[in-house]
CSV table of C-alpha atoms in Angstrom, one decimal:
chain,number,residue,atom,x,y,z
K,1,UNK,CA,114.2,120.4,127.6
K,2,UNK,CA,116.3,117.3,126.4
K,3,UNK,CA,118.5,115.9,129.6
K,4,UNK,CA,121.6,115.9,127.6
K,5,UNK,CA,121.0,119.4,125.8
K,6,UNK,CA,124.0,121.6,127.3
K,7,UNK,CA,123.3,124.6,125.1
K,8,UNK,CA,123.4,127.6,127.4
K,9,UNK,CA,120.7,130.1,125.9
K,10,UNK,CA,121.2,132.8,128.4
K,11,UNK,CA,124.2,134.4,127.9
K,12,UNK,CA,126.3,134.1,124.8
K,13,UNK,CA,129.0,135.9,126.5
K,14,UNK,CA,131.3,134.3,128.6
K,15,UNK,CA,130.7,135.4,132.6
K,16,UNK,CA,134.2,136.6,133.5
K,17,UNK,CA,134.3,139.4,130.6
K,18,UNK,CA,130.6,140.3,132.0
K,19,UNK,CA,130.5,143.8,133.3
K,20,UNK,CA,127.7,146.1,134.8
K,21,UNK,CA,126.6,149.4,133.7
K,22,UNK,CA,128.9,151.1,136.3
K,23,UNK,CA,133.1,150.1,137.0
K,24,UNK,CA,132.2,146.8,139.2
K,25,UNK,CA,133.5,143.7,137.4
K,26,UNK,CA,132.8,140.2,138.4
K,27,UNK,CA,136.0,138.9,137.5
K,28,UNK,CA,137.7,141.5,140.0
K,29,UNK,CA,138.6,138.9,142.7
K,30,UNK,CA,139.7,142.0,144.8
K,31,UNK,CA,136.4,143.3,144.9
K,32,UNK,CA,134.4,142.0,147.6
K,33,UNK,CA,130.6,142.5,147.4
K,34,UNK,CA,128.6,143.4,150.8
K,35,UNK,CA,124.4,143.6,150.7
K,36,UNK,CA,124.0,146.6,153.1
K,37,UNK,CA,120.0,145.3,153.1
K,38,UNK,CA,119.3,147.9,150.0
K,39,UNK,CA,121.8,147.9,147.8
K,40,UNK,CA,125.1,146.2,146.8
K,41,UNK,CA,128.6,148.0,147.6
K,42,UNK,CA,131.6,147.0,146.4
K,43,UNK,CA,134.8,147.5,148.6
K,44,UNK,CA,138.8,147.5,147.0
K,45,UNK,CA,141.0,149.4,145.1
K,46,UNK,CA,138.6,152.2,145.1
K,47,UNK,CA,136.0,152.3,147.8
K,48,UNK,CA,132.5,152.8,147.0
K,49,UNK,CA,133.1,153.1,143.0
K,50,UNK,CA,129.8,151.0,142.4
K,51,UNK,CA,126.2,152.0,143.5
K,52,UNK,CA,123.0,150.5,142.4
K,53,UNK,CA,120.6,152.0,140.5
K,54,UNK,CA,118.7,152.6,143.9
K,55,UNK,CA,119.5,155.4,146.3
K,56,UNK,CA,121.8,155.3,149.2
K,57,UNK,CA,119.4,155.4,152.3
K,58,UNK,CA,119.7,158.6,153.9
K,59,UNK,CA,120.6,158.4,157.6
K,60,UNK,CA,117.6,158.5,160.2
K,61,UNK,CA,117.1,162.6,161.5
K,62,UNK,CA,115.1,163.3,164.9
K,63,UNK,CA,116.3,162.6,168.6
K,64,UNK,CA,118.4,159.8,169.4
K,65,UNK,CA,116.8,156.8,170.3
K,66,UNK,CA,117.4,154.9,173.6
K,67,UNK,CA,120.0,152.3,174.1
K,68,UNK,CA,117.6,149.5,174.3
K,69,UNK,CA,116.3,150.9,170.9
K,70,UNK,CA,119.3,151.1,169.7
K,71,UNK,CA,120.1,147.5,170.2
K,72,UNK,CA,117.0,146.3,168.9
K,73,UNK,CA,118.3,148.5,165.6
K,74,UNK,CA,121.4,146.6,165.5
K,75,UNK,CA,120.0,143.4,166.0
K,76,UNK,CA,117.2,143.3,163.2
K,77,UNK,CA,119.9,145.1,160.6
K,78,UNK,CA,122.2,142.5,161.0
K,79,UNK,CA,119.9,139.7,160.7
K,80,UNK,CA,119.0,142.1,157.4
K,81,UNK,CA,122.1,141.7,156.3
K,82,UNK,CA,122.6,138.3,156.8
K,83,UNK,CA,119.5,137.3,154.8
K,84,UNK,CA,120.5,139.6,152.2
K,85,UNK,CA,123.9,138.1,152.2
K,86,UNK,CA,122.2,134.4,152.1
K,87,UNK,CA,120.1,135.8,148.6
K,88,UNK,CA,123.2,137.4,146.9
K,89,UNK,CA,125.4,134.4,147.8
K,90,UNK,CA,122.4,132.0,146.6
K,91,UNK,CA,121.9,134.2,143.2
K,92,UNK,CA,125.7,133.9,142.3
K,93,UNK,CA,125.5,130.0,142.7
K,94,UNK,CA,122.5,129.7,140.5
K,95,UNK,CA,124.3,131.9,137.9
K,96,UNK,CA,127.1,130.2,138.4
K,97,UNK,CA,129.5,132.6,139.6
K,98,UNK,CA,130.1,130.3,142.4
K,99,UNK,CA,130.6,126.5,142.7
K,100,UNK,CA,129.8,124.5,145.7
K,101,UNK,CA,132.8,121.7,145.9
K,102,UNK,CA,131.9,118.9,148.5
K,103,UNK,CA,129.8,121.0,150.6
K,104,UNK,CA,132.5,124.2,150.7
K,105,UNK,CA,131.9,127.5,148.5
K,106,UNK,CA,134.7,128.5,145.9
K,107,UNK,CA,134.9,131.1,144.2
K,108,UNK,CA,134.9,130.8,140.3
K,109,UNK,CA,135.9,134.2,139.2
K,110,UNK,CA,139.4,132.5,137.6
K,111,UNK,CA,137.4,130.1,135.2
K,112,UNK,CA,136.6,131.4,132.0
K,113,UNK,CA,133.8,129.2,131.8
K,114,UNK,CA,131.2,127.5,133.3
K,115,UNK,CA,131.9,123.3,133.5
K,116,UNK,CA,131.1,121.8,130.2
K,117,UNK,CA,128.4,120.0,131.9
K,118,UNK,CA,126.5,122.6,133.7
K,119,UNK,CA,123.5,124.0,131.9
K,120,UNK,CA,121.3,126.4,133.2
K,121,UNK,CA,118.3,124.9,131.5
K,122,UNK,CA,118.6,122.3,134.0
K,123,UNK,CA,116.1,122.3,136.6
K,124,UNK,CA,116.1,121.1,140.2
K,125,UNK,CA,114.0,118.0,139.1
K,126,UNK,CA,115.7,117.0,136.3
K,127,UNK,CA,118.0,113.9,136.8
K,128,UNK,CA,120.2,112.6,134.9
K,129,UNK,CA,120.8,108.3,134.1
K,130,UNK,CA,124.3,107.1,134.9
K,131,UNK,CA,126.2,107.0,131.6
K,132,UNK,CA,124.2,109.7,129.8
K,133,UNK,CA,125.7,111.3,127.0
K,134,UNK,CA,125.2,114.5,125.2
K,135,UNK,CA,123.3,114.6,122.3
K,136,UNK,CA,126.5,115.3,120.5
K,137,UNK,CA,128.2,112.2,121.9
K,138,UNK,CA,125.3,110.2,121.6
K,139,UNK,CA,125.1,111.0,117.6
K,140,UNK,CA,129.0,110.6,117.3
K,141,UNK,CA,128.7,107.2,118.2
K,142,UNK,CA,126.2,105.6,116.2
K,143,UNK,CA,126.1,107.6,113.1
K,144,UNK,CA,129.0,105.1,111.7
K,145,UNK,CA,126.7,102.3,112.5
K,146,UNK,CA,123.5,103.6,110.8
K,147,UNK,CA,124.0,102.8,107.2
K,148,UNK,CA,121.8,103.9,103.5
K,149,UNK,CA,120.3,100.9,102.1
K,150,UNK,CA,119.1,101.0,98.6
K,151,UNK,CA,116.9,98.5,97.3
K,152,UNK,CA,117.2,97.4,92.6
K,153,UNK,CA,114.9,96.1,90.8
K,154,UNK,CA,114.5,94.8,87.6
K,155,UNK,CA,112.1,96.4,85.4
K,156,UNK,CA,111.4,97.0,81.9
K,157,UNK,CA,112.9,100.5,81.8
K,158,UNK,CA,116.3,98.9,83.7
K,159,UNK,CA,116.1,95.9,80.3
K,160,UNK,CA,115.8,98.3,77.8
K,161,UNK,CA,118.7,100.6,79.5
K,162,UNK,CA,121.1,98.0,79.7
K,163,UNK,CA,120.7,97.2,75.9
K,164,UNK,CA,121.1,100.2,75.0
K,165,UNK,CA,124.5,100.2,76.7
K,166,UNK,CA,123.7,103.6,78.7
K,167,UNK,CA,125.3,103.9,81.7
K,168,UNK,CA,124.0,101.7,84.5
K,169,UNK,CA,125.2,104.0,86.7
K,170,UNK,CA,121.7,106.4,86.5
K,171,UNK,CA,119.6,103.7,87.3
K,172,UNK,CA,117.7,104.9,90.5
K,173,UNK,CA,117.0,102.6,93.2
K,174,UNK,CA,113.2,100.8,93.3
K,175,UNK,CA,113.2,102.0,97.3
K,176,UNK,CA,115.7,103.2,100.1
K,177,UNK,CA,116.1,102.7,103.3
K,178,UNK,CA,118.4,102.7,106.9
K,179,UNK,CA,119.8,99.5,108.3
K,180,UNK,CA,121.9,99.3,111.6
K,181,UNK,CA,125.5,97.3,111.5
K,182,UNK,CA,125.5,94.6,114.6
K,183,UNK,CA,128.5,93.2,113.9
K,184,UNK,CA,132.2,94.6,112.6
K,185,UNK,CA,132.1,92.1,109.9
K,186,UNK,CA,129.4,93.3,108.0
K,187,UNK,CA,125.8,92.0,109.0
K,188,UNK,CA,123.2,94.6,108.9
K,189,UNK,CA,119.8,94.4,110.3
K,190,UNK,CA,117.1,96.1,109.0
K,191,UNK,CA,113.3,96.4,108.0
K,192,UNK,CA,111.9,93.2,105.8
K,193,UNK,CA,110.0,95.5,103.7
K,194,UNK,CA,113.2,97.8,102.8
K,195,UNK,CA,114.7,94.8,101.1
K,196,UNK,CA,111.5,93.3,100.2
K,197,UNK,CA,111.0,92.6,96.0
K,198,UNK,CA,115.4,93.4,95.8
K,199,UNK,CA,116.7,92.3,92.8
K,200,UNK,CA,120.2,93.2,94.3
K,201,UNK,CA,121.0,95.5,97.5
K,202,UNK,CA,123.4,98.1,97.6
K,203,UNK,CA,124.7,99.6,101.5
K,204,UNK,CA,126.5,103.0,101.7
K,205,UNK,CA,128.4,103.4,104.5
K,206,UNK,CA,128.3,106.9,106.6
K,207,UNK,CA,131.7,108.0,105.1
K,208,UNK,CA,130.1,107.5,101.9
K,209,UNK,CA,131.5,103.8,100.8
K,210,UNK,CA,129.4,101.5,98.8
K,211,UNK,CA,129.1,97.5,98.9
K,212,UNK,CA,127.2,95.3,97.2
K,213,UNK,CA,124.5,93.4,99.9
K,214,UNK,CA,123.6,90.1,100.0
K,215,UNK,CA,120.2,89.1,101.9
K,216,UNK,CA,120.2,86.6,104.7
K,217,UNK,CA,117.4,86.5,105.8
K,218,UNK,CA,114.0,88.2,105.8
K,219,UNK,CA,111.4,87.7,108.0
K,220,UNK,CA,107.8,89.7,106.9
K,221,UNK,CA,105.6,88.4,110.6
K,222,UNK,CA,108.1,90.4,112.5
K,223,UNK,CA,109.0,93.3,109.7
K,224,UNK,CA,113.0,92.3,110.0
K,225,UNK,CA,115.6,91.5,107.7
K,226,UNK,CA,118.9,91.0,108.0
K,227,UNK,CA,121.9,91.4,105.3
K,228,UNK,CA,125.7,91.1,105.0
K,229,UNK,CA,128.6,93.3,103.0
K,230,UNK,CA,132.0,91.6,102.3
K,231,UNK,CA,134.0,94.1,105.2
K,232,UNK,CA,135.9,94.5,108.0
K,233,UNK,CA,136.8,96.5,111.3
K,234,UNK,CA,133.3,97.9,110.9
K,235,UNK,CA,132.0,100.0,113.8
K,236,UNK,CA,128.8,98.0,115.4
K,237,UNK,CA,126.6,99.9,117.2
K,238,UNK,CA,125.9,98.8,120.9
K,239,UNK,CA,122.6,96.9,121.4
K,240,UNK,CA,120.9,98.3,124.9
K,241,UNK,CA,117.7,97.0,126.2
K,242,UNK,CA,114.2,98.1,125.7
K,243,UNK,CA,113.0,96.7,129.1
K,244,UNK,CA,114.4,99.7,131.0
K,245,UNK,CA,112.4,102.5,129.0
K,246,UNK,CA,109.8,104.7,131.0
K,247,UNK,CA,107.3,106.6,128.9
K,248,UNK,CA,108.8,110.3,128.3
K,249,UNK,CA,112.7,109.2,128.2
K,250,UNK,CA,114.5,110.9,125.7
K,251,UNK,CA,115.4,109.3,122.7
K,252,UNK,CA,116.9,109.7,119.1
K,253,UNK,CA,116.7,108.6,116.1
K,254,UNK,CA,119.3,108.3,113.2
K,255,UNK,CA,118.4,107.4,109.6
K,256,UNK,CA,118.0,108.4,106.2
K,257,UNK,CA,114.8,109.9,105.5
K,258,UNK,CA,114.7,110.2,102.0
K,259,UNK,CA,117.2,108.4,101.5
K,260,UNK,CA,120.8,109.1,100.2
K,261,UNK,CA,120.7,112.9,99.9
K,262,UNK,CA,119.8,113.4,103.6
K,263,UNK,CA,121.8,110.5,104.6
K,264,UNK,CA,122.2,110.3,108.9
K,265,UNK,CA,119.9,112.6,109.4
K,266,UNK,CA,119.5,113.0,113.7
K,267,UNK,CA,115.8,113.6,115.5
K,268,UNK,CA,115.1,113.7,118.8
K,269,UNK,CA,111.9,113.1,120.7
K,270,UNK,CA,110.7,111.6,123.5
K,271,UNK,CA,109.1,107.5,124.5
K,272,UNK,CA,105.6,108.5,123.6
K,273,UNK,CA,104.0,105.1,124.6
K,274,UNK,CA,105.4,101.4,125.4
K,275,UNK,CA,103.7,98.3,124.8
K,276,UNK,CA,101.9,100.2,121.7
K,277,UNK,CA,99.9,97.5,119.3
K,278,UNK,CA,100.6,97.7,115.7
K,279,UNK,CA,98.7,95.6,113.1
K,280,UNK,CA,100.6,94.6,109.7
K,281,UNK,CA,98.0,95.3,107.5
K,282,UNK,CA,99.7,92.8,105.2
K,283,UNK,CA,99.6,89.7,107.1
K,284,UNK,CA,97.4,90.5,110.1
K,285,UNK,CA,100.2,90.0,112.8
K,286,UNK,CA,99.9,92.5,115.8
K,287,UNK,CA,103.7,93.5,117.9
K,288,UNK,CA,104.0,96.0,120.6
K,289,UNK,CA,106.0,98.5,119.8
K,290,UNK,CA,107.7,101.8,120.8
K,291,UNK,CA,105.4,104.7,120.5
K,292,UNK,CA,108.0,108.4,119.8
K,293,UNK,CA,107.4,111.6,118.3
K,294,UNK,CA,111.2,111.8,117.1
K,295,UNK,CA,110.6,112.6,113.5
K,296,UNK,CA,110.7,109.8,111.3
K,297,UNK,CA,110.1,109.9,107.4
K,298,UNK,CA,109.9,107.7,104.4
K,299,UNK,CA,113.5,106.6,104.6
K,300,UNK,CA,114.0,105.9,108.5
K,301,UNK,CA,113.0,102.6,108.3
K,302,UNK,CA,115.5,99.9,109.6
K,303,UNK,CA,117.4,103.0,111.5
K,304,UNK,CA,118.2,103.1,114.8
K,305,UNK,CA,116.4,104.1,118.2
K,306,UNK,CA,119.0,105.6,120.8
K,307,UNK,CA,118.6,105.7,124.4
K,308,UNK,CA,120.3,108.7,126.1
K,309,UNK,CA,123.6,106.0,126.3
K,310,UNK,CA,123.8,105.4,122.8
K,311,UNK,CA,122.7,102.3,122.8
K,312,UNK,CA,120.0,101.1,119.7
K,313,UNK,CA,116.7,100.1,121.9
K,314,UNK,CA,114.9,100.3,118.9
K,315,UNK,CA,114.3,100.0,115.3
K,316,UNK,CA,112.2,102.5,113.4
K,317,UNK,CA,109.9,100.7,111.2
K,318,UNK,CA,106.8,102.9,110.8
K,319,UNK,CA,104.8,105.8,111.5
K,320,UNK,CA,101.2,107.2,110.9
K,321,UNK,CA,100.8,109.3,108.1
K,322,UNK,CA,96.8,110.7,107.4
K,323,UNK,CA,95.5,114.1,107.9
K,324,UNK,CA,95.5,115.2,111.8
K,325,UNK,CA,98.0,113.1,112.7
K,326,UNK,CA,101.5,114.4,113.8
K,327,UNK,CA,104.5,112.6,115.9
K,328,UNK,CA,103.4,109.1,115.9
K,329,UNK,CA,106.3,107.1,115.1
K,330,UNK,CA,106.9,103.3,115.9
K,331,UNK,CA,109.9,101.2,116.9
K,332,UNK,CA,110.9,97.5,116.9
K,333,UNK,CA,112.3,97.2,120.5
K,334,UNK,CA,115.4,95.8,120.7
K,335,UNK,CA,114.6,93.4,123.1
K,336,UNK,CA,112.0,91.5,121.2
K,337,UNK,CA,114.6,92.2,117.6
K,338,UNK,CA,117.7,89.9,119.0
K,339,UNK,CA,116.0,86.6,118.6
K,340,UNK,CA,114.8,86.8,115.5
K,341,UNK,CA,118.0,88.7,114.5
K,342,UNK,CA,119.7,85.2,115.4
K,343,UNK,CA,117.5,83.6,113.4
K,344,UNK,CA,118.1,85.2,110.7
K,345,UNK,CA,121.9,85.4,111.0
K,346,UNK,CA,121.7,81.4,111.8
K,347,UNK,CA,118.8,79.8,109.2
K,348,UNK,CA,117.8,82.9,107.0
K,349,UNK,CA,114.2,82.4,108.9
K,350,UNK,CA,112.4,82.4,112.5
K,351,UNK,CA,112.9,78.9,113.8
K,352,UNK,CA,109.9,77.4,115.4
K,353,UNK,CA,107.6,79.5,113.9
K,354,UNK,CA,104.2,78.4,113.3
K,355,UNK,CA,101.9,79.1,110.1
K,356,UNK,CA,98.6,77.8,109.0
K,357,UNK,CA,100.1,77.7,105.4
K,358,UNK,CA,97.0,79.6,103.7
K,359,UNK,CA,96.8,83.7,102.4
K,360,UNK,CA,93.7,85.6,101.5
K,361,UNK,CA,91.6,88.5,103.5
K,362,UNK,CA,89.9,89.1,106.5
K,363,UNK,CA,86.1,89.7,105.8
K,364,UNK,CA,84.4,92.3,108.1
K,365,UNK,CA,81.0,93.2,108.4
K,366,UNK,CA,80.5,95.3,105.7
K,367,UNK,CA,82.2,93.1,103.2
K,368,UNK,CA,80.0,90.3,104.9
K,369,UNK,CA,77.0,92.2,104.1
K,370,UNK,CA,77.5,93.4,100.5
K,371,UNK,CA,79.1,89.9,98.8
K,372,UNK,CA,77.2,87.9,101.3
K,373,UNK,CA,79.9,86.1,103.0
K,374,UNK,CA,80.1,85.0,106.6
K,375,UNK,CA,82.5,87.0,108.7
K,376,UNK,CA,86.0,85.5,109.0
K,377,UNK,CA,88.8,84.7,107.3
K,378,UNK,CA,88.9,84.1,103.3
K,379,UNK,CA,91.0,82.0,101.8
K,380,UNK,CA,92.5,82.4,98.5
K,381,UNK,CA,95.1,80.4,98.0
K,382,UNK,CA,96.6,77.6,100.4
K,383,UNK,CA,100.7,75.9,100.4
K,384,UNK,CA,100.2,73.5,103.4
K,385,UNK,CA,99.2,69.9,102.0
K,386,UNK,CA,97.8,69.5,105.8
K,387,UNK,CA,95.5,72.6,104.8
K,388,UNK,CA,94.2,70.6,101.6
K,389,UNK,CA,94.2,67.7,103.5
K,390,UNK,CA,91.4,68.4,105.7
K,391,UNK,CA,89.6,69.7,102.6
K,392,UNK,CA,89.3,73.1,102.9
K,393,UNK,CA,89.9,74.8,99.5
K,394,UNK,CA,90.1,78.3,97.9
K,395,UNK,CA,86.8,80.4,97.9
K,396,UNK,CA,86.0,79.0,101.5
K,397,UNK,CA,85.9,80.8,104.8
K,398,UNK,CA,87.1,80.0,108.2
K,399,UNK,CA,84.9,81.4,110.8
K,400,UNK,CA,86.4,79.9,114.0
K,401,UNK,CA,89.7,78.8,115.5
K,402,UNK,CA,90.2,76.7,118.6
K,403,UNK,CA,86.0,77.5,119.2
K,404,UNK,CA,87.3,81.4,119.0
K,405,UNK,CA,84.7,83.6,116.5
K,406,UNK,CA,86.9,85.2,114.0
K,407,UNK,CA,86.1,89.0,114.3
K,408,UNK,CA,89.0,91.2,113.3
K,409,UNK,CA,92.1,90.8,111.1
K,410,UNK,CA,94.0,90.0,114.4
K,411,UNK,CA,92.2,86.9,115.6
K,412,UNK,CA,93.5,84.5,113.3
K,413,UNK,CA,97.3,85.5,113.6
K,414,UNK,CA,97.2,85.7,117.2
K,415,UNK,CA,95.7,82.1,117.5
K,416,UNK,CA,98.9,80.7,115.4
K,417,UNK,CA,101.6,82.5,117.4
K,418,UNK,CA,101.0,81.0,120.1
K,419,UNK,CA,101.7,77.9,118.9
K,420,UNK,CA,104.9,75.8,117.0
K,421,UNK,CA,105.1,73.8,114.3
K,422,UNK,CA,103.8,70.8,114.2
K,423,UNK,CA,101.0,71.2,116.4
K,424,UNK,CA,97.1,71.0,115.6
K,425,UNK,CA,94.6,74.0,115.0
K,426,UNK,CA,90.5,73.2,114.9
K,427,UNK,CA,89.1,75.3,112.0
K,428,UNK,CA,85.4,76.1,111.4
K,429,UNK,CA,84.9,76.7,107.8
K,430,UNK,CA,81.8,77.7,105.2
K,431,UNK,CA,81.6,77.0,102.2
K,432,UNK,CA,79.7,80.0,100.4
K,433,UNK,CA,79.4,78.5,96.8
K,434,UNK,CA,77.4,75.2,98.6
K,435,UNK,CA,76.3,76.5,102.1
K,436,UNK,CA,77.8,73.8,103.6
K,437,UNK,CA,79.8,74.1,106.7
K,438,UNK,CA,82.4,71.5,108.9
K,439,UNK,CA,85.3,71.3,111.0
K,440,UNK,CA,89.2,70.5,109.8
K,441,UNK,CA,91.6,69.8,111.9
K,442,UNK,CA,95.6,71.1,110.3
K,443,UNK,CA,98.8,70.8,111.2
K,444,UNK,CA,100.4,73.8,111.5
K,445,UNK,CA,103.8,74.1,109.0
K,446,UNK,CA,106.9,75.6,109.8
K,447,UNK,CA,107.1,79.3,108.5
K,448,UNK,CA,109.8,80.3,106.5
K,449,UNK,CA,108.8,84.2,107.3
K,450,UNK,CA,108.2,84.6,103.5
């Protein structure tokens, strides 16, 4: 059961109009109910015109009893009636006939509902955070600020289109994707890889507006972006904080997964893990992120993660999709989002970044074995002069950082992150064409998150 899920699957019929099988009413406030310790009687307008299903007990035949019998009697059938009357009394709380105000029973026989808030799905375990909403109050709020984000590009069918002056209008969008609005004056943040390759960006608002997008700044380590549309008076959605999650809080997600024709689309799942690892299996760098099962599609990405206030403590930027798997979603926190957000807003890149300045692969065992390279890092190409400097070149292979064996894909990465621009890395490196192996020292550049 969801916290803030206050769908009442009982009884679609509202309690005062319910009646039993014989004339009793429980919106008859002149009817008073009495347990006799077998069966309920109801005492008003007309005496004894409701009986249980179960007999009347019949009264007790053979010789009178003695006094001191009779006392006992009266003494057990009263403290019979008085548990009975605790049951019954306890029964129409939990079905809400009556409510307990400040300690003091009332009777709610003139409502002709139960408080909007009360559910009886609710159990007596379940708590509730301050400044919870309902799900419907939750996905009021942030809808407006989840936006459609649809990524052009120019290709050969979009040349010959335009010269043959068909409508431009048809053209489908390259890729879509979700992207939150942070600020009433446009700026968006979303995923680096919905806007990645954009030729121009196009944002449709929930209410179905369009603008015309303009990148700011991308940053492909961290899998953010942000961009801006030329408006006004927009409604931002409130950033929480991802620090305060527990595993198993409820959570939703809003997005467009699809895109366009299901745009704000609303899921709702639960914190499956925190702290989760996630490799980029484009550039090797590793974040923790925010495991959920909320359903998330082709689509989602860039939307927002809501916490049971409404506030965005995540964004959805991935999920695992092979055969067996099911419900394993993952999330940007928030917390770790802002900065780079900042950056991006501020320089159009991650300030202090550092980056070795090289691409290529990481070569495992197998591909170790079967070209007959030493395991490490390949490099194929290289854009820091400090990189060339210390004479490694394409074709060769850096085995070691800092004295650290390079492994796995994630060695490498993790080495340079902990660092800033401008300081030194040493680098073991083999040279496969001549055998020959030495040491560079480089200077590590400042990334541009490109």
């Amino acid at each position: 059961m969801y916290p803030y899920d206050d769908y009442d699957k009982q009884n679609n019929t509202p309690r005062d109009n319910y009646t039993t099988r014989g004339s009793y009413q429980w919106n008859n406030p002149q009817q008073q109910v009495q347990w006799d310790g077998n069966t309920y009687r109801s005492y008003g307008s007309q005496p004894g015109s409701y009986n249980s299903s179960s007999p009347e007990p019949e009264p007790p035949k053979g010789p009178k009893k003695r006094t001191g019998t009779r006392i006992l009697c009266g003494v057990l059938a009263c403290l019979m009636i008085s548990a009975g009357s605790i049951g019954g009394f306890v029964a129409l709380v939990n079905n809400g006939y009556v409510t307990l105000n400040g300690g003091a029973a009332s009777s709610s026989a003139s409502s002709s509902q139960a408080p909007a808030s009360s559910s009886i799905l609710t159990t007596p375990t379940t708590t509730t955070k301050a400044g919870s909403l309902t799900v419907q109050e939750i996905a009021k709020k942030v809808i407006p600020s989840v936006v459609c984000i649809q990524n052009y590009q120019v290709s050969q069918s979009l040349s010959l289109q335009r010269r043959s002056g068909s409508d431009e209008s048809a053209v489908a969008p390259a890729s879509e994707g979700s992207g939150i609005i942070i600020s009433s004056d446009g700026y968006i943040v979303t995923n680096a890889h919905v806007v990645s390759g954009a030729d121009s960006l196009k944002v449709i608002l929930s209410d179905g507006k369009s603008h015309e997008a303009k990148l700011i700044g991308s940053d492909t380590v961290t899998d953010l972006a942000v961009v801006k549309i030329q408006a006004t008076g927009l409604t931002a959605a409130e950033l929480g904080s991802s620090s305060s999650l527990q595993v198993a809080d409820t959570v939703m997600a809003i997005g467009n997964p699809g895109g366009l024709e299901f745009n704000s689309s609303v899921t709702i799942g639960y914190v499956s893990a925190l702290n989760r690892e996630i490799t980029n299996s484009e550039n090797g760098y590793t974040m923790k992120c925010i495991q959920t099962d909320a359903a998330i599609n082709p689509g989602n990405s860039g939307g927002a993660l809501v916490n049971s206030a409404g506030q965005v403590i995540g964004i959805n930027s991935s999920k695992i999709v092979a055969e067996g798997y099911e419900g394993l979603g993952f999330a940007i926190p928030v917390d770790d989002a802002k900065p780079i957000i900042e950056d991006l807003k501020q320089y159009g890149y991650v300030k202090d970044r550092a980056m070795l300045g090289i691409s290529g692969q990481f070569v495992d065992t197998m591909i170790s074995r079967f070209y007959g390279l030493p395991v490490g890092y390949y490099v194929s190409s290289v854009v820091n002069p400090s990189v060339n400097a210390a004479g490694i070149e394409a074709g060769d292979v850096i085995t070691k950082i800092d004295g650290k064996e390079i492994n796995s894909s994630t060695v490498l990465t993790t080495a340079i992150a902990a660092k800033k621009p401008g300081e030194t890395v040493a680098l073991s490196v083999t040279r496969p064409k001549t055998g020959k192996t030495f040491t560079a020292t480089v200077t590590l550049a400042q990334s541009t998150g490109s």
